[in-house]
PDB file of C-alpha atoms in Angstrom:
ATOM      1  CA  MET A   1     -86.000  53.527  42.328  1.00  0.00           C
ATOM      2  CA  ASP A   2     -82.937  53.931  40.118  1.00  0.00           C
ATOM      3  CA  LYS A   3     -81.007  56.933  41.439  1.00  0.00           C
ATOM      4  CA  SER A   4     -78.500  56.874  38.599  1.00  0.00           C
ATOM      5  CA  TYR A   5     -80.547  59.587  36.865  1.00  0.00           C
ATOM      6  CA  LYS A   6     -79.642  62.014  39.655  1.00  0.00           C
ATOM      7  CA  ARG A   7     -75.989  61.047  39.278  1.00  0.00           C
ATOM      8  CA  HIS A   8     -76.043  61.641  35.544  1.00  0.00           C
ATOM      9  CA  ILE A   9     -77.733  65.002  35.968  1.00  0.00           C
ATOM     10  CA  ALA A  10     -75.122  66.017  38.567  1.00  0.00           C
ATOM     11  CA  LYS A  11     -72.294  64.835  36.308  1.00  0.00           C
ATOM     12  CA  SER A  12     -73.842  66.771  33.414  1.00  0.00           C
ATOM     13  CA  ILE A  13     -73.912  69.970  35.453  1.00  0.00           C
ATOM     14  CA  THR A  14     -70.357  69.695  36.811  1.00  0.00           C
ATOM     15  CA  TRP A  15     -68.950  68.815  33.409  1.00  0.00           C
ATOM     16  CA  ARG A  16     -70.853  71.630  31.719  1.00  0.00           C
ATOM     17  CA  ILE A  17     -69.398  74.179  34.144  1.00  0.00           C
ATOM     18  CA  ILE A  18     -65.858  72.985  33.408  1.00  0.00           C
ATOM     19  CA  GLY A  19     -66.515  72.652  29.668  1.00  0.00           C
ATOM     20  CA  THR A  20     -68.165  76.051  29.325  1.00  0.00           C
ATOM     21  CA  ILE A  21     -65.302  77.855  31.030  1.00  0.00           C
ATOM     22  CA  ASP A  22     -62.858  76.081  28.722  1.00  0.00           C
ATOM     23  CA  THR A  23     -64.922  76.919  25.601  1.00  0.00           C
ATOM     24  CA  ILE A  24     -65.312  80.579  26.569  1.00  0.00           C
ATOM     25  CA  LEU A  25     -61.577  80.968  27.108  1.00  0.00           C
ATOM     26  CA  LEU A  26     -60.596  79.117  23.920  1.00  0.00           C
ATOM     27  CA  SER A  27     -63.190  80.962  21.800  1.00  0.00           C
ATOM     28  CA  TRP A  28     -62.074  84.312  23.196  1.00  0.00           C
ATOM     29  CA  LEU A  29     -58.391  83.554  22.530  1.00  0.00           C
ATOM     30  CA  ILE A  30     -59.053  82.278  18.993  1.00  0.00           C
ATOM     31  CA  SER A  31     -61.599  84.892  17.907  1.00  0.00           C
ATOM     32  CA  GLY A  32     -59.885  87.742  19.747  1.00  0.00           C
ATOM     33  CA  ASP A  33     -63.305  88.857  20.987  1.00  0.00           C
ATOM     34  CA  PRO A  34     -64.462  88.158  24.549  1.00  0.00           C
ATOM     35  CA  TYR A  35     -68.099  88.719  23.523  1.00  0.00           C
ATOM     36  CA  THR A  36     -67.858  86.035  20.825  1.00  0.00           C
ATOM     37  CA  GLY A  37     -66.214  83.704  23.337  1.00  0.00           C
ATOM     38  CA  MET A  38     -69.042  84.296  25.788  1.00  0.00           C
ATOM     39  CA  GLN A  39     -71.731  83.775  23.130  1.00  0.00           C
ATOM     40  CA  ILE A  40     -70.221  80.471  21.971  1.00  0.00           C
ATOM     41  CA  GLY A  41     -69.748  79.209  25.519  1.00  0.00           C
ATOM     42  CA  LEU A  42     -73.253  80.111  26.629  1.00  0.00           C
ATOM     43  CA  ALA A  43     -74.908  78.796  23.457  1.00  0.00           C
ATOM     44  CA  GLU A  44     -73.455  75.368  24.005  1.00  0.00           C
ATOM     45  CA  VAL A  45     -74.672  75.117  27.592  1.00  0.00           C
ATOM     46  CA  VAL A  46     -78.061  73.863  26.430  1.00  0.00           C
ATOM     47  CA  THR A  47     -76.891  71.650  23.580  1.00  0.00           C
ATOM     48  CA  LYS A  48     -74.024  70.124  25.520  1.00  0.00           C
ATOM     49  CA  MET A  49     -76.089  69.351  28.617  1.00  0.00           C
ATOM     50  CA  LEU A  50     -78.644  67.541  26.484  1.00  0.00           C
ATOM     51  CA  PHE A  51     -76.006  65.636  24.483  1.00  0.00           C
ATOM     52  CA  TYR A  52     -73.991  64.803  27.614  1.00  0.00           C
ATOM     53  CA  TYR A  53     -77.021  63.415  29.448  1.00  0.00           C
ATOM     54  CA  VAL A  54     -77.891  61.197  26.459  1.00  0.00           C
ATOM     55  CA  HIS A  55     -74.244  60.088  26.210  1.00  0.00           C
ATOM     56  CA  GLU A  56     -74.222  59.141  29.921  1.00  0.00           C
ATOM     57  CA  ARG A  57     -77.471  57.172  29.616  1.00  0.00           C
ATOM     58  CA  ILE A  58     -76.163  55.239  26.605  1.00  0.00           C
ATOM     59  CA  TRP A  59     -72.904  54.355  28.351  1.00  0.00           C
ATOM     60  CA  PHE A  60     -74.785  53.367  31.517  1.00  0.00           C
ATOM     61  CA  LYS A  61     -77.020  51.003  29.543  1.00  0.00           C
ATOM     62  CA  ILE A  62     -74.339  49.302  27.443  1.00  0.00           C
ATOM     63  CA  ARG A  63     -71.986  48.651  30.380  1.00  0.00           C
ATOM     64  CA  ALA A  64     -69.075  48.199  27.965  1.00  0.00           C
ATOM     65  CA  GLY A  65     -65.725  47.820  29.693  1.00  0.00           C
ATOM     66  CA  VAL A  66     -67.086  47.506  33.226  1.00  0.00           C
ATOM     67  CA  THR A  67     -64.824  45.249  35.261  1.00  0.00           C
ATOM     68  CA  LYS A  68     -65.726  43.079  38.232  1.00  0.00           C
ATOM     69  CA  ASN A  69     -64.890  45.847  40.713  1.00  0.00           C
ATOM     70  CA  GLY A  70     -66.544  48.455  38.490  1.00  0.00           C
ATOM     71  CA  ASP A  71     -63.354  50.364  37.674  1.00  0.00           C
ATOM     72  CA  SER A  72     -62.131  50.544  34.123  1.00  0.00           C
ATOM     73  CA  LYS A  73     -59.670  53.119  32.855  1.00  0.00           C
ATOM     74  CA  LYS A  74     -60.238  51.747  29.322  1.00  0.00           C
ATOM     75  CA  ARG A  75     -63.960  52.477  29.691  1.00  0.00           C
ATOM     76  CA  HIS A  76     -63.211  56.023  30.837  1.00  0.00           C
ATOM     77  CA  ILE A  77     -60.885  56.528  27.882  1.00  0.00           C
ATOM     78  CA  ALA A  78     -63.539  55.184  25.458  1.00  0.00           C
ATOM     79  CA  LYS A  79     -66.176  57.473  27.001  1.00  0.00           C
ATOM     80  CA  THR A  80     -63.739  60.360  26.719  1.00  0.00           C
ATOM     81  CA  VAL A  81     -63.184  59.740  23.000  1.00  0.00           C
ATOM     82  CA  THR A  82     -66.872  59.241  22.113  1.00  0.00           C
ATOM     83  CA  TRP A  83     -67.909  62.294  24.088  1.00  0.00           C
ATOM     84  CA  ARG A  84     -65.191  64.406  22.522  1.00  0.00           C
ATOM     85  CA  VAL A  85     -66.364  63.515  19.003  1.00  0.00           C
ATOM     86  CA  VAL A  86     -69.923  64.609  19.834  1.00  0.00           C
ATOM     87  CA  GLY A  87     -68.789  67.681  21.758  1.00  0.00           C
ATOM     88  CA  THR A  88     -66.298  68.884  19.162  1.00  0.00           C
ATOM     89  CA  ILE A  89     -68.786  68.656  16.300  1.00  0.00           C
ATOM     90  CA  ASP A  90     -71.304  70.638  18.353  1.00  0.00           C
ATOM     91  CA  THR A  91     -68.743  73.315  19.269  1.00  0.00           C
ATOM     92  CA  MET A  92     -67.431  73.674  15.716  1.00  0.00           C
ATOM     93  CA  ILE A  93     -70.933  74.210  14.346  1.00  0.00           C
ATOM     94  CA  LEU A  94     -71.869  76.696  17.085  1.00  0.00           C
ATOM     95  CA  ALA A  95     -68.579  78.625  16.786  1.00  0.00           C
ATOM     96  CA  TRP A  96     -69.000  78.839  13.012  1.00  0.00           C
ATOM     97  CA  LEU A  97     -72.630  80.014  13.239  1.00  0.00           C
ATOM     98  CA  ILE A  98     -71.972  82.569  16.001  1.00  0.00           C
ATOM     99  CA  SER A  99     -68.699  83.970  14.630  1.00  0.00           C
ATOM    100  CA  GLY A 100     -69.767  83.723  10.984  1.00  0.00           C
ATOM    101  CA  ASP A 101     -66.321  82.290  10.195  1.00  0.00           C
ATOM    102  CA  PRO A 102     -65.912  78.551   9.535  1.00  0.00           C
ATOM    103  CA  MET A 103     -62.184  78.801  10.331  1.00  0.00           C
ATOM    104  CA  ILE A 104     -62.951  80.003  13.855  1.00  0.00           C
ATOM    105  CA  GLY A 105     -65.245  76.995  14.249  1.00  0.00           C
ATOM    106  CA  LEU A 106     -62.488  74.644  13.086  1.00  0.00           C
ATOM    107  CA  GLN A 107     -59.822  76.291  15.241  1.00  0.00           C
ATOM    108  CA  VAL A 108     -61.956  76.265  18.396  1.00  0.00           C
ATOM    109  CA  GLY A 109     -62.904  72.643  17.728  1.00  0.00           C
ATOM    110  CA  ALA A 110     -59.279  71.608  17.152  1.00  0.00           C
ATOM    111  CA  ALA A 111     -58.066  73.332  20.331  1.00  0.00           C
ATOM    112  CA  GLU A 112     -60.908  71.823  22.317  1.00  0.00           C
ATOM    113  CA  VAL A 113     -60.010  68.278  21.328  1.00  0.00           C
ATOM    114  CA  VAL A 114     -56.879  68.504  23.439  1.00  0.00           C
ATOM    115  CA  THR A 115     -58.083  70.538  26.397  1.00  0.00           C
ATOM    116  CA  LYS A 116     -61.460  68.840  26.757  1.00  0.00           C
ATOM    117  CA  MET A 117     -60.145  65.273  26.550  1.00  0.00           C
ATOM    118  CA  ILE A 118     -57.733  65.953  29.382  1.00  0.00           C
ATOM    119  CA  LEU A 119     -60.358  67.733  31.477  1.00  0.00           C
ATOM    120  CA  TYR A 120     -63.026  65.079  30.764  1.00  0.00           C
ATOM    121  CA  TYR A 121     -60.757  62.171  31.701  1.00  0.00           C
ATOM    122  CA  PHE A 122     -60.056  63.716  35.101  1.00  0.00           C
ATOM    123  CA  HIS A 123     -63.757  64.550  35.522  1.00  0.00           C
ATOM    124  CA  GLU A 124     -64.622  60.867  34.891  1.00  0.00           C
ATOM    125  CA  ARG A 125     -61.962  59.660  37.326  1.00  0.00           C
ATOM    126  CA  ALA A 126     -63.199  62.051  40.019  1.00  0.00           C
ATOM    127  CA  TRP A 127     -66.813  60.932  39.553  1.00  0.00           C
ATOM    128  CA  TYR A 128     -65.740  57.295  39.737  1.00  0.00           C
ATOM    129  CA  LYS A 129     -64.641  57.968  43.324  1.00  0.00           C
ATOM    130  CA  ILE A 130     -68.024  59.500  44.243  1.00  0.00           C
ATOM    131  CA  ASP A 131     -70.871  57.133  45.208  1.00  0.00           C
ATOM    132  CA  PHE A 132     -73.663  59.675  44.652  1.00  0.00           C
ATOM    133  CA  GLY A 133     -76.508  57.960  42.782  1.00  0.00           C
ATOM    134  CA  LEU A 134     -74.971  54.499  42.962  1.00  0.00           C
ATOM    135  CA  GLU A 135     -76.983  52.693  45.612  1.00  0.00           C
ATOM    136  CA  LYS A 136     -75.604  49.275  44.644  1.00  0.00           C
ATOM    137  CA  ARG A 137     -71.976  50.348  45.038  1.00  0.00           C
ATOM    138  CA  ARG A 138     -72.808  52.092  48.311  1.00  0.00           C
ATOM    139  CA  ARG A 139     -74.506  48.934  49.644  1.00  0.00           C
ATOM    140  CA  GLU A 140     -71.587  46.753  48.578  1.00  0.00           C
ATOM    141  CA  LYS A 141     -69.151  49.001  50.452  1.00  0.00           C
ATOM    142  CA  ARG A 142     -71.300  48.847  53.612  1.00  0.00           C
ATOM    143  CA  GLU A 143     -71.488  45.038  53.430  1.00  0.00           C
ATOM    144  CA  THR A 144     -67.699  44.619  53.282  1.00  0.00           C
TER     145      THR A 144
END
């Protein structure tokens, strides 16, 4: 059985924790209201986990940028950029709807582009070092 689903669920959860904390803090700082920051951060938990899981499954299937040894910083950068586009659009819409102010949505989205890309890149690199859900890679390591 393909255990990559468990890996992608685990990655979704760890990333969502990091991403939600970042969104809450940015939304609070930009809106000036901790309650608004909390509402925006919690609202995106559901949407982001769903979008992130789909994003992971797509990237797993297309295998773009996978090198012979499996490592590819270019792949991680490409995943970072594609995820950030999806994530920023989602956050901007949620921040606008919750705050009632389109400028807050734009400002939160703009700030997030920087913070989330940095955080996501390091999240990807950390998960690359973890074998959880990658039976093939685990077997290859045992055989060498």
